[in-house]
Amino acid sequence: MFDPPEELHRSYDRALAKVKSELGREYPLFVGGEKRLAPEKFDDRSPINTDWLLARFQKGGVADAQAAIAAARAAFPAWNALPWQKRVQHLRRVSELINRRVFEFAAIDSLEVGKNRMEALADVQETADLIAYYCNQVERHDGYVVPMGRDPLKGFRATNTSLLRPHGVWVVISPWNFPVALAGGPSGAALVAGNTLVFKPATDTPWVGYFLATCFLDAGLPKGVYNFVTGPGSTLGEELITNAGVDGITFTGSYDVGMHIYRSFAQSRFPRPCIAEMGGKNAVIVSRHADLDIAALGCYRSAFGLQGQKCSAASRIFVEQPVKEALTKRMLEHLERTNIGDPTLRQNWLGPVANAAGAKSYENYCAELRQAGTILFGGRRLTQGDLAKGYFCAPTLVDNVPESHRLWREEMFLPITMIAAVDSLEDGMRRANDADYGLTAGFYGSKREAQWFFEHIEAGTVYANRPQGATTGAWPGLQPFGGWKGSGSTGKSAGGLHYVQQFMKEQSRTLVE
Ligand code: NDP
């Protein structure tokens, strides 16, 4: 990520040119292994320049959701009956295909979301690695078929076994900010666990969703095992979360939609698993003993990387009073040096925010924060030259906002972060935990203080003294990623030891001979 070889840049540039030569095409849904069209379509435009029509997609509705669920149901018995080793082989092929297509895939991700090349490549590569990791997990646990102890009863011999078995039809609904990893990761886990799948991408990122779908389908999954539908969350999405033919769901997105889905999904004849990964309001605490160069770099990267639109973005910085000025000064130096523009160009670190609604919210939040506190940097849309055709917003650092202000607790999901002095680490911890979210958090200070931080912070993914990012960055098999409180429904993290089991139910078997 931080020192990529020249060949990587050349490969990305070649792939970008290819992808740009193919703009404006129409793409179908995939249901039961067949292409499917809907009567209505919608345009997919780039947030970098809204003149760029990337592609046209099907505005699927209730009937398309129902057809996809029925196809997944029909395919389930045969997929379930396959030995788990065969399913692992299929999913390993998907992972390899994603690996092989990584540059083209990343170029689409950049154009559709506004990610810089390194962020886009990481999103795609992480997906291949997540799927491979879940395959490894299933193999390491022998398909989750585990011999148990024998009953200590005379004259009777029983073989006891614990098995994890799939639920049936699984739905994956993904957000636009990591549209590859947050779709491909859960889809891979659901499938390798033995479920069949219906996948719906966010309406802002259908092209990434389509390209991902082709990786699953080109890997040769049997017809109907993997189904791809595009269309509005309010219609097609509602059908997916209320249809009784769905056995489990993984949703990643906002708190409001996540809680709506969590509640709706429970309105069924019996409980069904709902993995809801939701928003964040991630805090960093900086001690007077911190290395301030590292702290400033980590805060800057996590606050503004991907234009602050990571669920793990650092949006609150609580720094001990004696070092606040020095930390702020260092962060401002980074902000002054930031290159913003077309994120497909190598020199630009920041691109646009993802859509018109985000740009409008940015303006509203900045107006509100200008009243409530002091904008130290940014606070305005960027409209010079071609930037006017996209949704470019200056990274924004805000000070002096009163503790009672609502924006200390609400997720903005934009390149805006707030800083405040605290009297002590305890005071910083109290404020860090004063939010309904509990996704990620960061700390800078001594090793002993870091242990104290780990013990007391209410968040699922936590980091100390990390220059690469105060609150962001997780890799399958290295940092399991998940949230507590309003950030996640299960307390088990993606890319971690306990993830793939969530897509299965236990059966305890006793056979008496
Ligand atoms: P949204 O919650 O707006 O949408 C997420 C997905 O849900 C989209 O596919 C959307 O479809 C769909 N959807 C919306 N309404 C419904 C409905 N009634 N029924 C079924 N599906 C529905 O989130 P964003 O896409 O804006 O993503 C940003 C959010 O995601 C942020 O809050 C961020 O923190 C969170 N996030 C959490 C992560 C985590 O790991 N915890 C990781 C990444 C992001 P459509 O687009 O068609 O409306």
Coordinates of C-alpha atoms and ligand atoms in Angstrom, one line a residue:
M1 CA 0.0 0.0 0.0
F2 CA 2.7 2.5 0.9
D3 CA 5.5 1.6 -1.5
P4 CA 4.0 0.0 -4.6
P5 CA 6.2 -1.2 -7.5
E6 CA 6.1 0.7 -10.8
E7 CA 4.6 -2.4 -12.5
L8 CA 1.5 -2.0 -10.3
H9 CA 0.9 1.5 -11.6
R10 CA 1.4 0.5 -15.2
S11 CA -1.0 -2.4 -14.9
Y12 CA -3.6 -0.2 -13.3
D13 CA -3.2 2.5 -16.0
R14 CA -3.6 -0.1 -18.8
A15 CA -6.7 -1.6 -17.1
L16 CA -8.2 1.9 -16.6
A17 CA -7.8 2.7 -20.3
K18 CA -9.5 -0.6 -21.2
V19 CA -12.4 0.0 -18.8
K20 CA -12.9 3.6 -20.0
S21 CA -13.1 2.4 -23.6
E22 CA -16.1 0.3 -22.6
L23 CA -18.3 2.9 -20.9
G24 CA -22.1 3.2 -21.4
R25 CA -23.0 -0.5 -21.8
E26 CA -26.1 -2.1 -20.4
Y27 CA -25.8 -5.0 -17.9
P28 CA -28.4 -7.6 -16.9
L29 CA -29.4 -9.3 -13.7
F30 CA -28.4 -13.0 -13.2
V31 CA -31.1 -15.3 -12.0
G32 CA -30.9 -19.1 -12.0
G33 CA -27.7 -18.8 -14.2
E34 CA -29.6 -16.8 -16.9
K35 CA -29.5 -13.2 -17.8
R36 CA -32.6 -11.3 -16.9
L37 CA -33.9 -7.8 -17.9
A38 CA -36.3 -5.5 -16.1
P39 CA -38.6 -3.1 -17.8
E40 CA -37.1 -0.1 -16.2
K41 CA -33.4 0.9 -16.2
F42 CA -31.2 3.4 -14.4
D43 CA -28.0 5.2 -15.3
D44 CA -24.8 4.8 -13.3
R45 CA -22.6 8.0 -13.4
S46 CA -19.2 8.6 -12.0
P47 CA -18.9 10.9 -8.9
I48 CA -15.6 12.1 -10.4
N49 CA -17.4 13.6 -13.4
T50 CA -21.1 13.2 -13.7
D51 CA -20.8 13.6 -17.5
W52 CA -19.3 10.1 -17.5
L53 CA -22.1 7.6 -18.0
L54 CA -20.4 4.4 -16.7
A55 CA -23.2 1.9 -17.5
R56 CA -26.9 1.3 -17.5
F57 CA -28.5 -1.2 -15.1
Q58 CA -31.8 -3.0 -14.6
K59 CA -34.1 -1.3 -12.0
G60 CA -35.2 -4.7 -10.6
G61 CA -38.3 -4.9 -8.5
V62 CA -40.3 -7.3 -6.3
A63 CA -40.8 -9.9 -9.0
D64 CA -37.0 -10.1 -9.7
A65 CA -36.3 -10.5 -6.0
Q66 CA -38.8 -13.4 -5.8
A67 CA -37.4 -15.0 -8.9
A68 CA -33.9 -14.9 -7.5
I69 CA -35.0 -16.4 -4.2
A70 CA -36.8 -19.2 -6.0
A71 CA -33.8 -19.9 -8.1
A72 CA -31.6 -20.0 -5.0
R73 CA -34.1 -22.3 -3.2
A74 CA -34.1 -24.7 -6.2
A75 CA -30.3 -24.9 -6.3
F76 CA -29.9 -25.4 -2.5
P77 CA -30.4 -29.2 -2.2
A78 CA -27.7 -30.1 -4.7
W79 CA -25.2 -27.5 -3.4
N80 CA -25.9 -28.6 0.1
A81 CA -25.3 -32.2 -0.8
L82 CA -21.9 -31.6 -2.3
P83 CA -19.0 -32.6 -0.1
W84 CA -17.6 -29.5 1.5
Q85 CA -14.3 -30.1 -0.2
K86 CA -16.0 -29.5 -3.6
R87 CA -17.5 -26.2 -2.4
V88 CA -14.1 -25.1 -1.2
Q89 CA -12.7 -25.9 -4.7
H90 CA -15.4 -23.7 -6.3
L91 CA -14.8 -20.8 -4.0
R92 CA -11.0 -21.0 -4.4
R93 CA -11.6 -20.6 -8.2
V94 CA -13.6 -17.5 -7.5
S95 CA -10.8 -16.1 -5.4
E96 CA -8.3 -16.9 -8.1
L97 CA -10.4 -15.2 -10.8
I98 CA -10.7 -12.0 -8.7
N99 CA -6.9 -12.1 -8.3
R100 CA -6.4 -12.4 -12.0
R101 CA -8.8 -9.5 -12.7
V102 CA -7.7 -7.3 -9.9
F103 CA -6.6 -4.3 -12.1
E104 CA -9.7 -4.1 -14.2
F105 CA -11.8 -4.6 -11.2
A106 CA -10.0 -1.8 -9.3
A107 CA -10.4 0.6 -12.2
I108 CA -14.1 0.1 -12.2
D109 CA -14.1 0.6 -8.4
S110 CA -12.2 3.9 -8.8
L111 CA -14.6 5.2 -11.4
E112 CA -17.8 4.2 -9.7
V113 CA -16.9 5.1 -6.0
G114 CA -14.2 7.7 -6.5
K115 CA -11.5 5.7 -4.8
N116 CA -7.8 6.3 -5.5
R117 CA -6.0 3.5 -7.1
M118 CA -4.4 2.0 -4.0
E119 CA -7.7 2.1 -2.1
A120 CA -9.5 0.4 -5.0
L121 CA -6.8 -2.3 -5.4
A122 CA -7.0 -3.0 -1.7
D123 CA -10.8 -3.4 -1.8
V124 CA -10.5 -6.0 -4.6
Q125 CA -7.4 -7.8 -3.3
E126 CA -9.0 -8.0 0.2
T127 CA -12.0 -9.7 -1.4
A128 CA -9.9 -12.4 -3.0
D129 CA -8.1 -12.9 0.4
L130 CA -11.3 -13.0 2.4
I131 CA -12.8 -15.8 0.3
A132 CA -9.5 -17.7 0.5
Y133 CA -9.4 -17.2 4.2
Y134 CA -12.9 -18.6 4.7
C135 CA -11.9 -21.6 2.5
N136 CA -8.9 -22.1 4.8
Q137 CA -11.1 -21.9 7.8
V138 CA -13.5 -24.6 6.6
E139 CA -10.5 -26.8 5.7
R140 CA -8.7 -26.3 9.0
H141 CA -11.9 -27.4 10.8
D142 CA -12.5 -30.4 8.5
G143 CA -15.8 -28.9 7.2
Y144 CA -16.9 -28.4 10.8
V145 CA -17.6 -32.1 11.3
V146 CA -16.3 -32.8 14.8
P147 CA -16.4 -36.1 16.7
M148 CA -17.5 -35.6 20.3
G149 CA -17.1 -37.7 23.5
R150 CA -18.8 -41.1 24.1
D151 CA -21.6 -41.5 26.6
P152 CA -20.3 -43.3 29.7
L153 CA -23.1 -45.9 29.8
K154 CA -22.5 -49.6 30.0
G155 CA -23.9 -52.0 27.2
F156 CA -24.5 -49.2 24.8
R157 CA -22.1 -47.6 22.2
A158 CA -22.9 -44.3 20.7
T159 CA -21.0 -42.2 18.2
N160 CA -21.6 -38.5 18.8
T161 CA -20.8 -35.8 16.3
S162 CA -21.2 -32.1 16.0
L163 CA -21.8 -30.7 12.5
L164 CA -22.3 -27.2 11.2
R165 CA -24.8 -27.2 8.3
P166 CA -26.0 -24.4 6.0
H167 CA -29.2 -22.5 6.6
G168 CA -30.5 -22.5 3.0
V169 CA -31.0 -19.3 1.0
W170 CA -28.8 -16.4 2.1
V171 CA -29.2 -12.8 1.1
V172 CA -26.2 -10.3 0.9
I173 CA -26.9 -6.6 0.8
S174 CA -23.9 -4.4 0.5
P175 CA -23.0 -0.6 0.8
W176 CA -21.2 1.5 -1.8
N177 CA -18.1 2.4 0.1
F178 CA -16.3 -1.0 0.0
P179 CA -18.5 -2.5 -2.7
V180 CA -16.2 -5.4 -3.5
A181 CA -15.0 -6.7 -0.1
L182 CA -18.3 -6.1 1.7
A183 CA -20.2 -8.0 -1.0
G184 CA -17.6 -10.7 -2.0
G185 CA -16.5 -11.5 1.6
P186 CA -19.9 -12.4 3.0
S187 CA -21.0 -14.0 -0.3
G188 CA -17.9 -16.2 -0.2
A189 CA -18.6 -17.2 3.4
A190 CA -22.2 -17.9 2.8
L191 CA -21.5 -20.1 -0.2
V192 CA -18.5 -22.1 1.2
A193 CA -20.8 -22.8 4.2
G194 CA -23.2 -24.4 1.8
N195 CA -25.9 -21.8 1.4
T196 CA -27.1 -20.5 -2.0
L197 CA -27.1 -16.8 -2.5
V198 CA -29.0 -13.7 -3.7
F199 CA -26.8 -10.6 -3.8
K200 CA -28.0 -7.0 -4.1
P201 CA -25.4 -4.2 -4.4
A202 CA -26.0 -0.6 -3.5
T203 CA -27.6 1.4 -6.2
D204 CA -24.5 3.7 -6.3
T205 CA -22.3 0.7 -7.2
P206 CA -24.0 -1.8 -9.5
W207 CA -21.1 -2.0 -11.9
V208 CA -18.7 -3.3 -9.3
G209 CA -21.5 -5.6 -8.2
Y210 CA -21.9 -6.9 -11.7
F211 CA -18.2 -7.5 -12.2
L212 CA -18.1 -9.4 -8.9
A213 CA -21.0 -11.5 -10.0
T214 CA -19.2 -12.4 -13.2
C215 CA -16.2 -13.7 -11.1
F216 CA -18.5 -16.0 -9.1
L217 CA -20.4 -17.2 -12.3
D218 CA -17.3 -17.6 -14.5
A219 CA -15.8 -19.8 -11.7
G220 CA -18.5 -22.4 -12.7
L221 CA -20.8 -22.4 -9.8
P222 CA -23.9 -24.5 -10.6
K223 CA -26.9 -22.6 -12.0
G224 CA -28.9 -20.8 -9.3
V225 CA -26.3 -21.1 -6.6
Y226 CA -25.4 -17.4 -7.1
N227 CA -28.0 -14.8 -8.1
F228 CA -27.4 -11.2 -8.8
V229 CA -30.1 -8.5 -8.7
T230 CA -30.0 -4.7 -8.9
G231 CA -32.7 -2.3 -7.9
P232 CA -33.8 0.1 -5.2
G233 CA -33.5 -1.0 -1.5
S234 CA -37.0 0.4 -0.9
T235 CA -38.7 -2.1 -3.3
L236 CA -36.5 -4.9 -4.3
G237 CA -34.5 -4.7 -1.1
E238 CA -37.7 -4.8 1.0
E239 CA -38.8 -8.0 -0.7
L240 CA -35.5 -9.6 0.1
I241 CA -35.8 -8.8 3.8
T242 CA -39.4 -9.7 4.2
N243 CA -39.7 -12.8 2.0
A244 CA -40.2 -16.0 4.0
G245 CA -38.1 -18.0 1.5
V246 CA -34.9 -16.4 2.8
D247 CA -33.1 -18.2 5.6
G248 CA -30.4 -15.7 6.6
I249 CA -29.0 -12.3 5.7
T250 CA -25.8 -10.3 5.8
F251 CA -26.4 -6.6 5.6
T252 CA -23.6 -3.9 5.7
G253 CA -24.6 -0.3 5.6
S254 CA -26.1 2.5 7.8
Y255 CA -27.4 2.1 11.3
D256 CA -30.9 3.2 10.4
V257 CA -31.3 0.7 7.5
G258 CA -29.5 -2.0 9.5
M259 CA -31.8 -1.7 12.5
H260 CA -34.8 -1.6 10.1
I261 CA -33.6 -4.9 8.5
Y262 CA -32.8 -6.5 11.9
R263 CA -36.3 -5.8 13.1
S264 CA -38.1 -6.7 9.9
F265 CA -36.2 -9.9 9.5
A266 CA -37.4 -11.0 13.0
Q267 CA -41.1 -10.7 11.8
S268 CA -41.1 -14.3 10.7
R269 CA -42.5 -17.6 11.9
F270 CA -39.2 -18.4 13.6
P271 CA -35.9 -16.7 14.3
R272 CA -33.5 -16.3 11.3
P273 CA -29.9 -15.2 11.5
C274 CA -29.3 -11.5 10.6
I275 CA -25.7 -10.3 10.5
A276 CA -25.9 -6.5 10.4
E277 CA -22.7 -4.6 10.1
M278 CA -23.5 -0.9 10.6
G279 CA -22.0 2.6 11.0
G280 CA -19.2 4.0 13.2
K281 CA -18.3 7.1 15.1
N282 CA -14.7 6.2 15.7
A283 CA -12.6 8.0 18.3
V284 CA -8.9 8.4 18.7
I285 CA -7.4 9.2 22.1
V286 CA -4.0 10.9 22.1
S287 CA -1.9 10.9 25.3
R288 CA 0.6 13.5 26.3
H289 CA 3.2 10.6 26.0
A290 CA 2.4 9.9 22.4
D291 CA 4.8 10.3 19.5
L292 CA 3.0 13.2 17.9
D293 CA 4.4 12.7 14.4
I294 CA 3.0 9.2 14.3
A295 CA -0.3 10.2 15.9
A296 CA -0.9 13.1 13.5
L297 CA -0.1 10.9 10.5
G298 CA -2.4 8.1 11.7
C299 CA -5.3 10.5 12.5
Y300 CA -4.9 12.3 9.2
R301 CA -4.9 9.0 7.2
S302 CA -7.9 7.6 9.0
A303 CA -10.0 10.8 9.1
F304 CA -9.7 11.6 5.4
G305 CA -8.7 8.4 3.5
L306 CA -11.5 7.6 1.0
Q307 CA -12.8 11.1 1.7
G308 CA -13.8 10.1 5.3
Q309 CA -16.3 7.5 3.8
K310 CA -15.0 4.5 5.7
C311 CA -17.1 2.9 8.4
S312 CA -13.9 2.9 10.4
A313 CA -13.0 6.6 9.7
A314 CA -11.6 8.6 12.6
S315 CA -14.2 11.2 13.2
R316 CA -13.4 12.3 16.8
I317 CA -10.0 13.1 18.2
F318 CA -9.6 13.5 21.9
V319 CA -6.1 14.8 22.8
E320 CA -4.7 15.6 26.1
Q321 CA -4.6 19.4 26.6
P322 CA -0.8 19.9 26.8
V323 CA -0.2 18.4 23.3
K324 CA -3.3 19.5 21.5
E325 CA -1.7 22.5 19.8
A326 CA 1.3 20.4 18.6
L327 CA -0.9 17.6 17.3
T328 CA -3.2 20.1 15.5
K329 CA -0.3 21.9 13.9
R330 CA 1.0 18.6 12.5
M331 CA -2.4 17.6 11.1
L332 CA -2.7 20.9 9.4
E333 CA 0.6 20.4 7.7
H334 CA -0.6 17.1 6.3
L335 CA -3.9 18.8 5.1
E336 CA -2.0 21.6 3.4
R337 CA 0.0 19.0 1.3
T338 CA -3.1 16.9 0.3
N339 CA -3.6 16.4 -3.4
I340 CA -7.3 16.3 -4.4
G341 CA -8.7 15.5 -7.9
D342 CA -9.4 12.7 -10.3
P343 CA -8.5 9.8 -8.0
T344 CA -7.6 7.5 -10.9
L345 CA -4.5 9.8 -11.4
R346 CA -1.5 8.6 -9.5
Q347 CA -0.7 11.9 -7.8
N348 CA -4.2 12.3 -6.1
W349 CA -4.8 10.9 -2.7
L350 CA -8.4 12.2 -2.3
G351 CA -11.2 12.0 -4.9
P352 CA -14.9 13.1 -4.7
V353 CA -17.5 12.0 -2.2
A354 CA -19.7 9.3 -3.6
N355 CA -22.9 11.1 -4.6
A356 CA -24.9 14.3 -4.7
A357 CA -26.6 13.6 -1.4
G358 CA -23.2 13.2 0.3
A359 CA -22.0 16.5 -1.2
K360 CA -25.2 18.3 0.0
S361 CA -24.8 16.8 3.5
Y362 CA -21.2 18.0 3.5
E363 CA -22.4 21.6 2.9
N364 CA -25.1 21.4 5.5
Y365 CA -22.7 19.9 8.2
C366 CA -20.0 22.5 7.4
A367 CA -22.6 25.3 7.8
E368 CA -23.7 23.8 11.1
L369 CA -20.2 23.3 12.4
R370 CA -19.2 26.8 11.4
Q371 CA -21.9 28.1 13.8
A372 CA -21.1 25.6 16.5
G373 CA -17.3 25.8 16.5
T374 CA -14.2 26.7 14.5
I375 CA -13.3 25.3 11.1
L376 CA -9.5 25.0 11.1
F377 CA -9.2 23.7 7.6
G378 CA -11.6 23.0 4.6
G379 CA -15.3 23.5 5.0
R380 CA -16.1 24.1 1.4
R381 CA -16.9 22.3 -1.9
L382 CA -14.1 22.4 -4.5
T383 CA -15.3 23.6 -7.9
Q384 CA -12.3 24.9 -9.8
G385 CA -12.0 23.6 -13.4
D386 CA -13.2 20.0 -14.0
L387 CA -13.8 19.5 -10.2
A388 CA -17.1 21.3 -10.7
K389 CA -18.4 18.3 -12.6
G390 CA -17.9 16.0 -9.6
Y391 CA -18.6 16.0 -5.9
F392 CA -15.2 17.2 -4.5
C393 CA -15.2 18.4 -0.9
A394 CA -12.2 19.8 1.0
P395 CA -11.0 17.6 4.0
T396 CA -12.3 19.5 7.0
L397 CA -10.9 19.7 10.6
V398 CA -13.1 21.3 13.2
D399 CA -12.3 22.5 16.7
N400 CA -14.2 24.1 19.6
V401 CA -17.5 22.3 19.2
P402 CA -19.3 21.9 22.5
E403 CA -19.5 18.4 24.0
S404 CA -23.3 18.5 23.9
H405 CA -23.4 19.0 20.1
R406 CA -25.2 16.1 18.2
L407 CA -22.4 15.7 15.7
W408 CA -20.1 14.3 18.4
R409 CA -22.4 11.2 18.3
E410 CA -23.9 11.1 14.8
E411 CA -22.0 9.5 11.9
M412 CA -21.4 12.0 9.1
F413 CA -19.6 9.6 6.7
L414 CA -17.7 12.5 5.0
P415 CA -14.3 14.1 5.1
I416 CA -15.0 16.0 8.3
T417 CA -13.3 15.3 11.7
M418 CA -13.6 17.0 15.0
I419 CA -10.9 17.6 17.6
A420 CA -11.2 18.4 21.3
A421 CA -8.8 18.8 24.2
V422 CA -9.4 16.5 27.2
D423 CA -8.1 16.9 30.8
S424 CA -7.0 13.3 31.2
L425 CA -7.1 9.9 29.5
E426 CA -10.1 9.0 31.6
D427 CA -11.9 12.1 30.3
G428 CA -10.9 11.0 26.7
M429 CA -12.2 7.5 27.4
R430 CA -15.5 8.8 28.8
R431 CA -16.1 10.8 25.6
A432 CA -14.9 8.1 23.3
N433 CA -17.4 5.7 24.8
D434 CA -20.2 8.3 24.7
A435 CA -21.7 7.1 21.4
D436 CA -24.1 4.4 20.4
Y437 CA -21.5 3.1 17.9
G438 CA -18.6 0.8 18.8
L439 CA -16.8 -0.1 15.5
T440 CA -13.1 1.0 15.7
A441 CA -11.0 3.2 17.9
G442 CA -7.4 4.3 18.1
F443 CA -4.9 5.3 20.7
Y444 CA -1.4 6.9 20.8
G445 CA 0.6 6.8 24.0
S446 CA 2.9 4.6 26.1
K447 CA 2.6 0.8 26.0
R448 CA 1.1 0.7 29.5
E449 CA -1.5 3.3 28.6
A450 CA -2.3 1.3 25.4
Q451 CA -3.2 -1.8 27.5
W452 CA -5.5 0.4 29.7
F453 CA -7.1 1.7 26.5
F454 CA -7.7 -1.8 25.1
E455 CA -9.4 -2.8 28.4
H456 CA -11.7 0.1 28.6
I457 CA -12.7 1.1 25.1
E458 CA -16.1 -0.1 23.8
A459 CA -15.2 -1.1 20.3
G460 CA -14.7 -4.3 18.3
T461 CA -11.5 -3.3 16.3
V462 CA -8.9 -1.3 18.1
Y463 CA -5.4 -0.1 17.4
A464 CA -2.6 1.6 19.3
N465 CA 0.4 3.6 18.0
R466 CA -0.3 2.8 14.4
P467 CA 1.1 5.2 11.7
Q468 CA -0.7 3.6 8.8
G469 CA -4.1 4.7 10.3
A470 CA -5.4 5.4 13.8
T471 CA -8.7 3.6 13.3
T472 CA -8.7 2.2 9.7
G473 CA -7.2 -0.8 7.9
A474 CA -7.9 -4.5 8.5
W475 CA -6.7 -7.5 6.6
P476 CA -8.2 -11.0 6.6
G477 CA -6.4 -13.3 9.0
L478 CA -4.6 -10.3 10.6
Q479 CA -7.2 -8.0 12.0
P480 CA -10.7 -9.5 12.3
F481 CA -13.1 -6.5 11.6
G482 CA -16.4 -6.0 13.3
G483 CA -18.3 -3.7 15.6
W484 CA -20.0 -3.6 19.0
K485 CA -23.1 -1.8 20.2
G486 CA -24.9 0.0 17.3
S487 CA -22.1 -1.0 14.9
G488 CA -22.8 -4.7 14.6
S489 CA -25.4 -7.4 15.5
T490 CA -23.2 -10.4 16.3
G491 CA -20.0 -9.5 18.0
K492 CA -18.1 -11.8 15.5
S493 CA -15.8 -10.2 13.0
A494 CA -15.2 -10.5 9.2
G495 CA -11.9 -12.0 8.2
G496 CA -11.7 -13.6 11.6
L497 CA -11.8 -17.0 13.4
H498 CA -15.5 -17.0 14.2
Y499 CA -17.0 -15.6 11.0
V500 CA -17.8 -18.4 8.7
Q501 CA -19.6 -20.4 11.4
Q502 CA -22.3 -17.7 11.5
F503 CA -23.6 -18.9 8.2
M504 CA -24.3 -22.3 9.6
K505 CA -26.4 -24.0 12.2
E506 CA -25.2 -26.8 14.5
Q507 CA -26.6 -30.3 14.4
S508 CA -25.6 -32.7 17.1
R509 CA -25.9 -36.4 16.0
T510 CA -26.0 -39.4 18.2
L511 CA -25.9 -42.8 16.5
V512 CA -26.3 -45.9 18.7
E513 CA -24.9 -49.2 17.4
Ligands
NDP1 P1 -27.3 2.3 3.3 O1 -27.7 1.8 4.6 O2 -28.0 3.5 2.8 O3 -27.5 1.2 2.2 C1 -26.8 -0.1 2.3 C2 -27.6 -1.1 1.4 O4 -28.9 -1.3 1.9 C3 -27.7 -0.7 0.0 O5 -27.6 -1.8 -0.9 C4 -29.2 -0.2 0.0 O6 -29.8 -0.2 -1.3 C5 -29.8 -1.2 0.9 N1 -31.1 -0.8 1.4 C6 -31.5 0.4 1.7 N2 -32.8 0.4 2.2 C7 -33.2 -0.9 2.2 C8 -34.3 -1.6 2.6 N3 -35.4 -1.0 3.1 N4 -34.4 -3.0 2.5 C9 -33.3 -3.6 2.0 N5 -32.2 -3.0 1.6 C10 -32.1 -1.7 1.7 O7 -25.7 2.5 3.4 P2 -24.7 3.1 2.4 O8 -24.7 2.3 1.1 O9 -24.9 4.6 2.3 O10 -23.3 2.8 3.1 C11 -22.8 3.6 4.1 C12 -23.0 3.1 5.5 O11 -22.4 1.8 5.6 C13 -22.3 3.9 6.6 O12 -23.2 4.1 7.7 C14 -21.1 3.0 7.0 O13 -20.6 3.3 8.3 C15 -21.7 1.7 6.8 N6 -20.6 0.7 6.7 C16 -20.4 -0.2 7.7 C17 -19.4 -1.2 7.6 C18 -19.1 -2.1 8.7 O14 -18.3 -3.1 8.5 N7 -19.7 -2.0 9.9 C19 -18.5 -1.1 6.5 C20 -18.8 -0.2 5.5 C21 -19.9 0.7 5.6 P3 -29.9 1.1 -2.2 O15 -28.5 1.6 -2.5 O16 -30.6 0.6 -3.4 O17 -30.7 2.1 -1.4

